Amino acid sequence: MSATESVKGTRTGRVTSSKPDKTVTVLLERQVKHPLYGKYIKRSTKVHAHDEANECNLGDLVVVEQCRPVSKNKSWAVVDIVERAADR
């Protein structure tokens, strides 16, 4: 990696909605350790991601990365579709 390249945040998540044009809603899940009891808990965040070609469907596993704000709520972009939904 050269000095001019920046490391962008990439995450993997499931598409929960693909109804808006060129936009998908992605559910990002992570596990955090409880500070007192030590048990791992699932935490989730929903983000809107830019899907230029409208290729993503409901249930797809996608890789998204942070980008410049595309609109008021969109600052993520779909990089790759890892796995297609089984029912489609």
PDB file of C-alpha atoms in Angstrom:
ATOM      1  CA  MET A   1       0.000   0.000   0.000  1.00  0.00           C
ATOM      2  CA  SER A   2       1.443   3.363  -1.013  1.00  0.00           C
ATOM      3  CA  ALA A   3       1.444   6.512   1.077  1.00  0.00           C
ATOM      4  CA  THR A   4      -1.366   8.109  -0.971  1.00  0.00           C
ATOM      5  CA  GLU A   5      -3.826   5.228  -0.491  1.00  0.00           C
ATOM      6  CA  SER A   6      -6.264   5.485   2.389  1.00  0.00           C
ATOM      7  CA  VAL A   7      -7.786   2.546   4.202  1.00  0.00           C
ATOM      8  CA  LYS A   8     -11.569   2.695   3.815  1.00  0.00           C
ATOM      9  CA  GLY A   9     -13.923   1.002   6.217  1.00  0.00           C
ATOM     10  CA  THR A  10     -15.482  -2.066   4.636  1.00  0.00           C
ATOM     11  CA  ARG A  11     -18.188  -4.176   6.241  1.00  0.00           C
ATOM     12  CA  THR A  12     -20.243  -7.225   5.267  1.00  0.00           C
ATOM     13  CA  GLY A  13     -24.002  -7.322   5.796  1.00  0.00           C
ATOM     14  CA  ARG A  14     -27.410  -8.503   4.561  1.00  0.00           C
ATOM     15  CA  VAL A  15     -29.691  -6.475   2.305  1.00  0.00           C
ATOM     16  CA  THR A  16     -32.985  -5.829   4.113  1.00  0.00           C
ATOM     17  CA  SER A  17     -34.582  -3.561   1.496  1.00  0.00           C
ATOM     18  CA  SER A  18     -33.927  -2.719  -2.144  1.00  0.00           C
ATOM     19  CA  LYS A  19     -37.052  -0.727  -2.970  1.00  0.00           C
ATOM     20  CA  PRO A  20     -35.568   2.770  -3.533  1.00  0.00           C
ATOM     21  CA  ASP A  21     -33.831   3.427  -6.852  1.00  0.00           C
ATOM     22  CA  LYS A  22     -30.031   2.868  -6.666  1.00  0.00           C
ATOM     23  CA  THR A  23     -30.222   2.380  -2.887  1.00  0.00           C
ATOM     24  CA  VAL A  24     -30.176  -0.652  -0.624  1.00  0.00           C
ATOM     25  CA  THR A  25     -30.592  -0.898   3.129  1.00  0.00           C
ATOM     26  CA  VAL A  26     -27.937  -3.129   4.658  1.00  0.00           C
ATOM     27  CA  LEU A  27     -28.011  -4.630   8.151  1.00  0.00           C
ATOM     28  CA  LEU A  28     -24.511  -4.685   9.651  1.00  0.00           C
ATOM     29  CA  GLU A  29     -24.108  -6.979  12.665  1.00  0.00           C
ATOM     30  CA  ARG A  30     -21.226  -7.087  15.109  1.00  0.00           C
ATOM     31  CA  GLN A  31     -20.526  -8.836  18.410  1.00  0.00           C
ATOM     32  CA  VAL A  32     -19.434  -6.859  21.461  1.00  0.00           C
ATOM     33  CA  LYS A  33     -18.370  -8.181  24.817  1.00  0.00           C
ATOM     34  CA  HIS A  34     -20.536  -7.176  27.789  1.00  0.00           C
ATOM     35  CA  PRO A  35     -18.399  -5.042  30.114  1.00  0.00           C
ATOM     36  CA  LEU A  36     -19.453  -6.774  33.349  1.00  0.00           C
ATOM     37  CA  TYR A  37     -20.561 -10.299  32.455  1.00  0.00           C
ATOM     38  CA  GLY A  38     -18.234 -10.997  29.538  1.00  0.00           C
ATOM     39  CA  LYS A  39     -20.939 -12.526  27.356  1.00  0.00           C
ATOM     40  CA  TYR A  40     -20.880 -11.609  23.670  1.00  0.00           C
ATOM     41  CA  ILE A  41     -23.960  -9.673  22.493  1.00  0.00           C
ATOM     42  CA  LYS A  42     -25.100  -9.040  18.918  1.00  0.00           C
ATOM     43  CA  ARG A  43     -25.455  -5.381  17.993  1.00  0.00           C
ATOM     44  CA  SER A  44     -26.718  -4.206  14.621  1.00  0.00           C
ATOM     45  CA  THR A  45     -26.793  -1.043  12.536  1.00  0.00           C
ATOM     46  CA  LYS A  46     -28.803  -0.301   9.399  1.00  0.00           C
ATOM     47  CA  VAL A  47     -27.098   1.778   6.723  1.00  0.00           C
ATOM     48  CA  HIS A  48     -28.189   2.996   3.302  1.00  0.00           C
ATOM     49  CA  ALA A  49     -25.736   2.057   0.565  1.00  0.00           C
ATOM     50  CA  HIS A  50     -25.455   3.256  -3.031  1.00  0.00           C
ATOM     51  CA  ASP A  51     -26.098   0.503  -5.598  1.00  0.00           C
ATOM     52  CA  GLU A  52     -25.494   2.091  -8.999  1.00  0.00           C
ATOM     53  CA  ALA A  53     -26.611  -0.857 -11.137  1.00  0.00           C
ATOM     54  CA  ASN A  54     -29.586  -1.934  -8.983  1.00  0.00           C
ATOM     55  CA  GLU A  55     -28.190  -5.499  -8.843  1.00  0.00           C
ATOM     56  CA  CYS A  56     -28.839  -6.246  -5.156  1.00  0.00           C
ATOM     57  CA  ASN A  57     -31.984  -8.012  -3.995  1.00  0.00           C
ATOM     58  CA  LEU A  58     -33.525  -8.763  -0.634  1.00  0.00           C
ATOM     59  CA  GLY A  59     -31.411 -11.213   1.386  1.00  0.00           C
ATOM     60  CA  ASP A  60     -28.146 -10.824  -0.544  1.00  0.00           C
ATOM     61  CA  LEU A  61     -24.872 -10.798   1.388  1.00  0.00           C
ATOM     62  CA  VAL A  62     -22.914  -7.722   0.270  1.00  0.00           C
ATOM     63  CA  VAL A  63     -19.679  -5.904   1.039  1.00  0.00           C
ATOM     64  CA  VAL A  64     -20.104  -2.152   1.550  1.00  0.00           C
ATOM     65  CA  GLU A  65     -17.468   0.524   2.024  1.00  0.00           C
ATOM     66  CA  GLN A  66     -17.573   4.041   3.349  1.00  0.00           C
ATOM     67  CA  CYS A  67     -17.577   6.788   0.753  1.00  0.00           C
ATOM     68  CA  ARG A  68     -18.340  10.468   0.470  1.00  0.00           C
ATOM     69  CA  PRO A  69     -21.953  11.398   1.242  1.00  0.00           C
ATOM     70  CA  VAL A  70     -24.086  10.639  -1.816  1.00  0.00           C
ATOM     71  CA  SER A  71     -27.260  12.011  -0.228  1.00  0.00           C
ATOM     72  CA  LYS A  72     -28.551  12.982   3.203  1.00  0.00           C
ATOM     73  CA  ASN A  73     -28.540   9.407   4.531  1.00  0.00           C
ATOM     74  CA  LYS A  74     -26.202   7.576   2.115  1.00  0.00           C
ATOM     75  CA  SER A  75     -22.491   7.488   2.810  1.00  0.00           C
ATOM     76  CA  TRP A  76     -21.808   3.835   1.955  1.00  0.00           C
ATOM     77  CA  ALA A  77     -21.427   2.116  -1.424  1.00  0.00           C
ATOM     78  CA  VAL A  78     -21.879  -1.514  -2.465  1.00  0.00           C
ATOM     79  CA  VAL A  79     -18.530  -2.987  -3.527  1.00  0.00           C
ATOM     80  CA  ASP A  80     -19.323  -6.642  -4.088  1.00  0.00           C
ATOM     81  CA  ILE A  81     -22.137  -9.180  -3.844  1.00  0.00           C
ATOM     82  CA  VAL A  82     -20.708 -12.122  -1.905  1.00  0.00           C
ATOM     83  CA  GLU A  83     -23.751 -14.384  -1.971  1.00  0.00           C
ATOM     84  CA  ARG A  84     -27.104 -14.194  -3.687  1.00  0.00           C
ATOM     85  CA  ALA A  85     -30.303 -14.906  -1.765  1.00  0.00           C
ATOM     86  CA  ALA A  86     -31.461 -18.503  -2.022  1.00  0.00           C
ATOM     87  CA  ASP A  87     -35.102 -17.716  -2.882  1.00  0.00           C
ATOM     88  CA  ARG A  88     -34.303 -15.480  -5.863  1.00  0.00           C
TER      89      ARG A  88
END
